[in-house]
């Protein structure tokens, strides 16, 4: 086969691909979502399931996505269409690309609102609003923000504009440079926070919460009501852990596939995928080790929900020497982490518009940005005006989050696994991976059997069949 070329360009090196993909993977999912869903689902056992999902489901599917992207060299929709033709499969496999585009819209619409919180916190940290605040003060500060639709809207708008700007310029011009030093800086700052957490006197308790597994917590979800613990059987912690493995690695919706389509031919796919997954997991675990000791030291509730990091870290910044500076820096870096993820959420759609509708990147980014911004209003209001509107006991934001992370991404992932393991010829995937045969066989076994099976089992468990 003659090798295809992407019309959108190519990363300058393997390292740049790794940085970009890590930039996509490391984001609010690691620092904001991982701690709060771990808190809501009881800690250690949940974390173990999540780590297993990363290893058994996440890494093989990430390899598959990169491999498909690099072979197709187009937007995920067109890549799936071309490859299915080439491999003699039904052209409707391009639907995987379409569902990915839709999931990207949905995710970005709320992602941008949460990233807006981080933007707001940059300002708050820099003017010293956290100085000397106790847990109650920090909670009031948070509630003041999310209760005010106008402020949320303003920050959401700003973040969408930032994301559109970079996407319009093209990934290479803006982002390549930024991620190179921002990602390491975020990591260093998280480690500094762990240093603070170690001195709270509750470090061991925090780490135990994160790593000590009580598997009952995966089956029963318990709440303390009037000092009494009430437990009920719940199918969802497993599903949430698996869904989060997809979310945090940016899998199942074409983000990694489209980044793979800009990857140089010679770079190793397996090595890159493993490295990206390891870095992503490290950031999440370090964030957890920074946050839970602060939660326990201040008598806060680990299951506080989406506000968790915004109600814990400011306490640390308000109390530590140089906290104003470190706090500002931390939220700036969090914004950058979210930014480098946001652009990968819409790149599949932008690439498709450029390929099929002959649009410029600027126009494509503007259209997509506008649509996503409008959808984001639903999330803005779900924290205030519409907070009482619930479907299946979930607000608009909760529904979007559940639908994308726990259903659309894993489903997209299974389809990608089935396509690359069962429909694609072995010579094709083998040729694209170009790796030693032991590694290839391991991947092949995982992608055909174990990864899709694991997802299906978790789905069946969640709907009560298993
Ligand atoms: N992985 C990103 C995070 O953890 C979110 C994301 C999901 C980005 C899907 C792209 C695609 O924050």
XYZ file of C-alpha atoms and ligand atoms in Angstrom:
478
model
C 0.000 0.000 0.000
C 1.312 3.485 -0.737
C 1.406 5.537 2.380
C -1.204 8.244 2.787
C -0.350 11.808 3.767
C -2.485 13.945 6.043
C -3.617 17.204 4.479
C -3.516 18.806 7.919
C 0.205 18.360 8.504
C 2.315 16.188 10.757
C 3.881 16.469 14.225
C 7.543 17.359 13.942
C 8.687 14.338 15.919
C 7.584 11.410 18.028
C 8.219 13.479 21.124
C 5.797 16.132 19.960
C 3.160 13.497 19.333
C 3.658 12.191 22.855
C 3.410 15.664 24.321
C 0.280 16.474 22.370
C -1.400 13.191 23.242
C -0.372 13.553 26.882
C -1.730 17.097 26.723
C -5.018 15.651 25.542
C -5.054 12.928 28.172
C -3.947 14.997 31.158
C -6.627 17.506 31.960
C -9.541 18.186 34.235
C -10.136 14.437 34.229
C -7.002 13.872 36.293
C -7.004 16.785 38.676
C -10.700 17.620 39.008
C -12.698 14.497 38.146
C -10.542 11.628 39.379
C -10.413 12.853 42.993
C -14.117 13.589 43.240
C -15.347 10.355 41.682
C -12.872 8.430 43.829
C -14.349 10.241 46.827
C -17.896 9.444 45.737
C -17.142 5.788 45.114
C -15.382 4.934 48.318
C -11.668 5.133 47.454
C -9.191 2.244 47.162
C -11.249 -0.485 45.494
C -12.493 1.991 42.931
C -8.931 3.099 42.223
C -7.813 -0.506 41.675
C -10.584 -1.149 39.164
C -9.679 2.076 37.412
C -5.998 1.078 37.217
C -6.931 -2.368 35.882
C -9.099 -0.768 33.215
C -6.234 1.489 32.166
C -3.953 -1.525 31.736
C -6.280 -4.079 30.191
C -8.706 -1.913 28.254
C -7.158 1.540 27.931
C -3.670 0.816 26.627
C -4.690 -1.737 23.953
C -7.476 0.541 22.704
C -5.165 3.526 22.688
C -2.736 1.533 20.547
C -5.583 0.607 18.219
C -6.712 4.216 17.880
C -3.235 5.485 17.090
C -2.716 2.644 14.622
C -5.997 3.312 12.793
C -5.389 7.042 12.734
C -1.890 6.736 11.358
C -3.005 4.289 8.703
C -5.997 6.377 7.619
C -4.346 9.799 7.952
C -7.703 11.635 7.957
C -10.393 12.747 10.374
C -11.752 9.741 12.318
C -14.943 9.708 10.218
C -13.028 9.484 6.941
C -10.319 7.266 8.384
C -12.938 4.709 9.419
C -14.624 4.988 6.011
C -11.385 4.496 4.058
C -10.038 1.726 6.230
C -13.305 -0.196 6.210
C -13.309 -0.086 2.434
C -9.692 -1.137 2.263
C -10.261 -4.015 4.664
C -13.445 -5.160 2.966
C -15.722 -4.167 5.846
C -18.988 -2.234 5.791
C -18.564 1.498 5.192
C -20.961 2.231 8.028
C -18.005 1.829 10.372
C -17.597 5.537 9.782
C -20.427 5.840 12.320
C -17.788 5.261 14.979
C -16.283 8.544 13.822
C -19.651 10.269 13.918
C -20.451 9.133 17.419
C -17.019 10.377 18.434
C -17.710 13.811 17.002
C -20.961 13.950 18.930
C -19.291 12.808 22.149
C -16.615 15.473 21.637
C -19.293 18.169 21.407
C -21.061 16.956 24.502
C -17.896 16.663 26.551
C -16.465 20.000 25.528
C -19.752 21.752 26.308
C -19.400 20.969 30.011
C -15.627 20.737 30.075
C -15.485 24.379 29.116
C -17.744 25.385 31.996
C -15.550 23.583 34.538
C -12.406 24.996 32.953
C -14.150 28.342 33.441
C -14.179 27.665 37.201
C -10.434 27.189 37.029
C -10.108 30.504 35.173
C -12.151 32.232 37.844
C -9.900 30.693 40.488
C -6.806 32.088 38.794
C -8.143 35.554 39.487
C -9.238 34.683 43.018
C -5.893 33.165 43.892
C -3.928 36.042 42.453
C -5.756 38.710 44.444
C -5.267 36.731 47.636
C -8.890 35.759 48.257
C -7.859 32.444 49.803
C -5.574 33.945 52.426
C -6.494 32.572 55.818
C -9.812 31.051 54.701
C -11.150 28.048 56.594
C -13.176 25.214 55.093
C -16.425 27.126 55.504
C -15.070 30.252 53.831
C -13.776 28.292 50.893
C -17.130 26.580 50.470
C -18.952 29.902 50.459
C -16.558 31.162 47.839
C -17.264 28.167 45.642
C -21.025 28.353 46.070
C -20.913 32.043 45.250
C -19.329 31.235 41.908
C -21.458 28.324 40.746
C -24.650 29.971 41.965
C -24.121 32.911 39.641
C -25.072 32.069 36.032
C -23.708 35.328 34.650
C -20.238 34.760 36.003
C -20.184 31.145 34.872
C -21.300 32.222 31.438
C -18.553 34.796 31.162
C -15.812 32.325 32.083
C -17.290 29.611 29.865
C -17.300 32.064 26.967
C -13.706 33.034 27.575
C -12.534 29.446 27.698
C -14.388 28.566 24.483
C -12.769 31.515 22.734
C -9.339 30.406 23.926
C -9.900 26.894 22.633
C -11.243 28.047 19.271
C -8.273 30.319 18.866
C -5.750 27.506 19.133
C -7.759 25.114 17.000
C -8.144 27.759 14.303
C -4.403 28.398 14.215
C -3.668 24.757 13.721
C -2.353 22.428 16.297
C 1.267 22.840 15.375
C 1.598 26.574 15.587
C 0.209 27.121 19.063
C 0.064 24.026 21.048
C 3.272 22.254 20.272
C 5.192 24.950 22.053
C 2.922 25.447 25.001
C 2.626 21.826 26.109
C 6.373 21.370 26.135
C 6.890 23.177 29.388
C 3.391 23.399 30.819
C 2.901 19.716 31.419
C 6.105 19.258 33.445
C 5.333 22.444 35.382
C 1.886 21.177 36.376
C 3.424 17.983 37.604
C 6.026 19.761 39.710
C 3.367 21.927 41.284
C 1.254 18.915 42.161
C 4.272 17.422 43.866
C 4.705 20.659 45.853
C 1.100 20.285 46.969
C 1.764 16.709 48.032
C 4.571 18.176 50.140
C 2.045 20.430 51.834
C -0.362 17.527 52.277
C 2.369 15.528 54.013
C 2.501 18.168 56.701
C -1.210 18.209 57.425
C -0.852 15.216 59.730
C -3.449 13.371 57.672
C -1.244 12.159 54.860
C -1.446 8.498 55.809
C -5.206 8.698 56.070
C -5.413 10.275 52.625
C -3.160 7.694 51.053
C -5.037 4.871 52.746
C -8.285 6.197 51.368
C -6.748 6.190 47.910
C -5.134 2.764 48.020
C -6.708 0.620 50.701
C -9.299 -1.496 48.972
C -12.623 -2.383 50.521
C -14.343 -4.230 47.708
C -17.735 -4.015 49.380
C -17.703 -0.395 48.367
C -17.910 -1.437 44.733
C -21.153 -3.230 45.342
C -22.787 -1.087 47.966
C -22.962 2.639 47.932
C -23.353 4.091 51.393
C -24.409 7.477 52.627
C -24.513 8.856 56.108
C -28.009 10.126 56.824
C -28.710 11.522 60.303
C -25.566 9.861 61.668
C -26.682 6.478 60.340
C -24.949 4.799 57.468
C -27.400 3.658 54.822
C -26.188 1.314 52.122
C -27.757 0.092 48.930
C -26.599 -2.199 46.134
C -25.297 -0.123 43.312
C -24.056 -1.170 39.893
C -22.333 1.980 39.036
C -18.873 2.229 40.677
C -17.472 -0.342 38.252
C -18.973 1.470 35.298
C -17.766 4.837 36.542
C -14.224 3.472 37.014
C -14.172 2.017 33.536
C -15.778 5.064 31.957
C -13.185 7.201 33.624
C -10.365 5.111 32.183
C -11.692 6.026 28.731
C -12.277 9.643 29.649
C -8.904 10.249 31.216
C -7.018 8.662 28.308
C -9.190 10.544 25.766
C -10.286 7.245 24.211
C -13.347 6.108 22.321
C -14.157 9.342 20.507
C -11.404 9.858 17.965
C -9.202 12.396 19.769
C -6.255 10.041 19.963
C -7.073 8.695 16.509
C -6.894 12.127 14.937
C -3.650 12.893 16.784
C -2.348 9.535 15.534
C -3.110 10.636 11.994
C -0.492 13.377 12.387
C 2.110 10.989 13.784
C 5.348 10.363 11.899
C 5.536 6.943 10.307
C 8.609 5.693 12.106
C 7.540 6.355 15.689
C 6.659 3.388 17.907
C 2.964 3.144 18.675
C 3.151 0.732 21.595
C 5.919 2.631 23.364
C 4.093 5.918 22.965
C 0.771 4.554 24.199
C 2.313 3.043 27.321
C 4.200 6.211 28.133
C 1.119 8.393 27.708
C -0.972 6.113 29.916
C 1.696 5.987 32.624
C 2.115 9.771 32.692
C -1.635 10.293 32.796
C -2.067 7.840 35.654
C 0.785 9.383 37.626
C -0.775 12.828 37.437
C -4.107 11.499 38.681
C -2.579 9.603 41.599
C -0.403 12.534 42.636
C -3.445 14.810 42.499
C -5.281 12.369 44.749
C -2.385 12.321 47.213
C -2.434 16.098 47.353
C -6.161 16.406 47.834
C -7.357 13.686 50.221
C -5.078 14.572 53.139
C -6.438 18.129 52.925
C -9.979 16.754 52.821
C -9.467 14.757 56.015
C -7.413 17.390 57.803
C -10.284 19.849 57.423
C -13.119 17.475 58.181
C -14.463 17.765 54.648
C -16.563 15.181 52.870
C -14.651 13.097 50.248
C -17.942 12.656 48.398
C -18.441 16.419 48.017
C -18.849 16.054 44.244
C -17.635 18.256 41.396
C -16.626 21.086 43.745
C -14.104 18.934 45.622
C -10.796 20.405 44.439
C -12.213 23.911 44.455
C -13.181 23.465 48.095
C -9.974 21.824 49.273
C -6.930 23.205 47.536
C -7.715 26.857 48.331
C -7.485 25.945 52.026
C -3.927 24.783 51.425
C -3.034 27.842 49.392
C -4.595 30.129 51.955
C -2.444 28.637 54.707
C 0.949 27.966 53.135
C 3.756 30.489 52.776
C 3.772 31.872 49.244
C 0.284 30.452 48.799
C -0.893 33.374 46.747
C 1.824 32.739 44.202
C 1.535 28.955 44.198
C -2.246 29.106 44.079
C -2.220 31.341 41.053
C 0.348 29.190 39.340
C -1.611 26.040 40.090
C -4.853 27.276 38.588
C -3.014 28.723 35.586
C -1.499 25.321 34.954
C -4.864 23.629 35.439
C -6.307 25.938 32.810
C -3.511 24.968 30.447
C -4.075 21.284 31.099
C -7.764 21.763 30.309
C -6.926 23.853 27.262
C -4.691 21.213 25.705
C -7.457 18.650 26.231
C -10.222 20.882 24.888
C -8.606 21.320 21.506
C -8.363 17.569 21.043
C -12.079 17.256 21.758
C -12.985 19.240 18.650
C -10.088 18.405 16.356
C -11.947 15.368 14.891
C -14.886 17.568 13.894
C -12.704 20.383 12.584
C -10.610 17.992 10.507
C -13.786 16.540 8.997
C -15.219 19.958 8.083
C -11.940 20.909 6.431
C -11.830 17.643 4.486
C -15.441 17.371 3.416
C -16.861 20.864 3.438
C -13.769 22.555 2.171
C -13.843 25.011 5.058
C -10.846 26.871 6.397
C -9.798 25.838 9.889
C -10.904 29.228 11.155
C -14.461 28.853 9.892
C -14.693 25.270 11.038
C -13.476 26.175 14.518
C -15.895 29.092 14.714
C -18.918 26.960 13.819
C -18.054 24.206 16.174
C -17.188 26.623 18.934
C -20.520 28.369 18.619
C -22.538 25.165 18.728
C -20.629 23.858 21.711
C -20.950 27.164 23.504
C -24.745 27.081 23.157
C -24.900 23.522 24.463
C -22.694 24.616 27.363
C -25.460 26.892 28.588
C -27.248 23.766 29.783
C -24.338 23.009 32.100
C -24.030 26.615 33.242
C -27.673 26.601 34.343
C -27.604 23.124 35.822
C -25.571 24.524 38.730
C -28.055 27.282 39.509
C -31.310 28.100 37.686
C -32.001 24.515 36.623
C -30.420 22.726 39.560
C -33.799 21.262 40.508
C -34.556 19.928 37.032
C -33.621 16.290 37.132
C -33.998 13.314 34.845
C -33.137 9.925 36.379
C -32.080 11.928 39.425
C -29.419 13.735 37.398
C -28.993 17.359 36.386
C -28.225 18.316 32.783
C -24.514 18.348 33.583
C -24.662 14.960 35.336
C -26.568 13.470 32.412
C -24.086 14.691 29.801
C -21.193 13.480 31.901
C -22.784 10.063 32.467
C -23.849 9.617 28.854
C -20.438 10.493 27.429
C -17.959 9.000 29.894
C -19.889 5.906 30.894
C -21.720 5.025 27.692
C -20.502 6.736 24.517
C -16.748 6.446 25.095
C -16.721 2.778 26.192
C -19.070 1.892 23.320
C -16.831 3.706 20.843
C -13.877 1.871 22.374
C -15.485 -1.563 21.939
C -16.269 -0.798 18.304
C -12.688 0.306 17.711
C -11.475 -2.903 19.348
C -13.795 -5.058 17.250
C -12.823 -3.288 14.050
C -9.090 -3.502 14.593
C -9.101 -6.990 16.113
C -11.726 -8.821 14.049
C -12.284 -6.973 10.793
C -8.917 -5.566 9.937
C -6.544 -8.044 8.348
C -3.720 -9.112 10.616
C -1.120 -8.132 8.022
C -2.497 -4.596 8.015
C -2.328 -3.975 11.741
C 0.958 -5.809 11.965
C 2.440 -3.724 9.215
C 1.293 -0.487 10.845
C 2.553 -1.380 14.327
C 5.875 -2.747 13.104
C 6.727 -4.102 16.566
C 8.309 -7.319 17.838
C 6.017 -10.278 17.458
C 5.636 -10.990 21.201
C 4.229 -7.530 21.792
C 2.034 -7.746 18.743
C 0.522 -11.028 19.838
C -0.206 -9.703 23.293
C -1.987 -6.699 21.787
C -3.888 -8.909 19.380
C -5.130 -11.164 22.142
C -6.154 -8.235 24.316
C -7.922 -6.278 21.606
C -9.846 -9.298 20.282
C -10.911 -10.825 23.565
C -10.043 -9.268 26.854
C -10.625 -5.551 26.233
C -14.044 -5.777 24.554
C -15.149 -8.513 26.928
C -14.217 -6.442 29.970
C -16.280 -3.519 28.705
C -19.268 -5.714 27.931
C -19.107 -7.392 31.347
C -19.051 -4.018 33.090
C -22.007 -2.829 30.995
C -24.005 -5.944 31.838
C -23.146 -5.540 35.507
C -24.276 -1.918 35.446
C -27.709 -2.812 34.065
C -28.044 -5.547 36.638
C -27.630 -8.610 34.392
C -24.343 -9.806 35.853
N -8.641 13.214 28.835
C -9.183 14.502 29.150
C -9.090 14.702 30.656
O -8.777 13.779 31.381
C -10.597 14.685 28.668
C -10.828 14.241 27.262
C -11.736 13.236 26.985
C -10.126 14.838 26.208
C -11.944 12.791 25.686
C -10.320 14.406 24.908
C -11.222 13.379 24.660
O -9.343 15.764 31.145
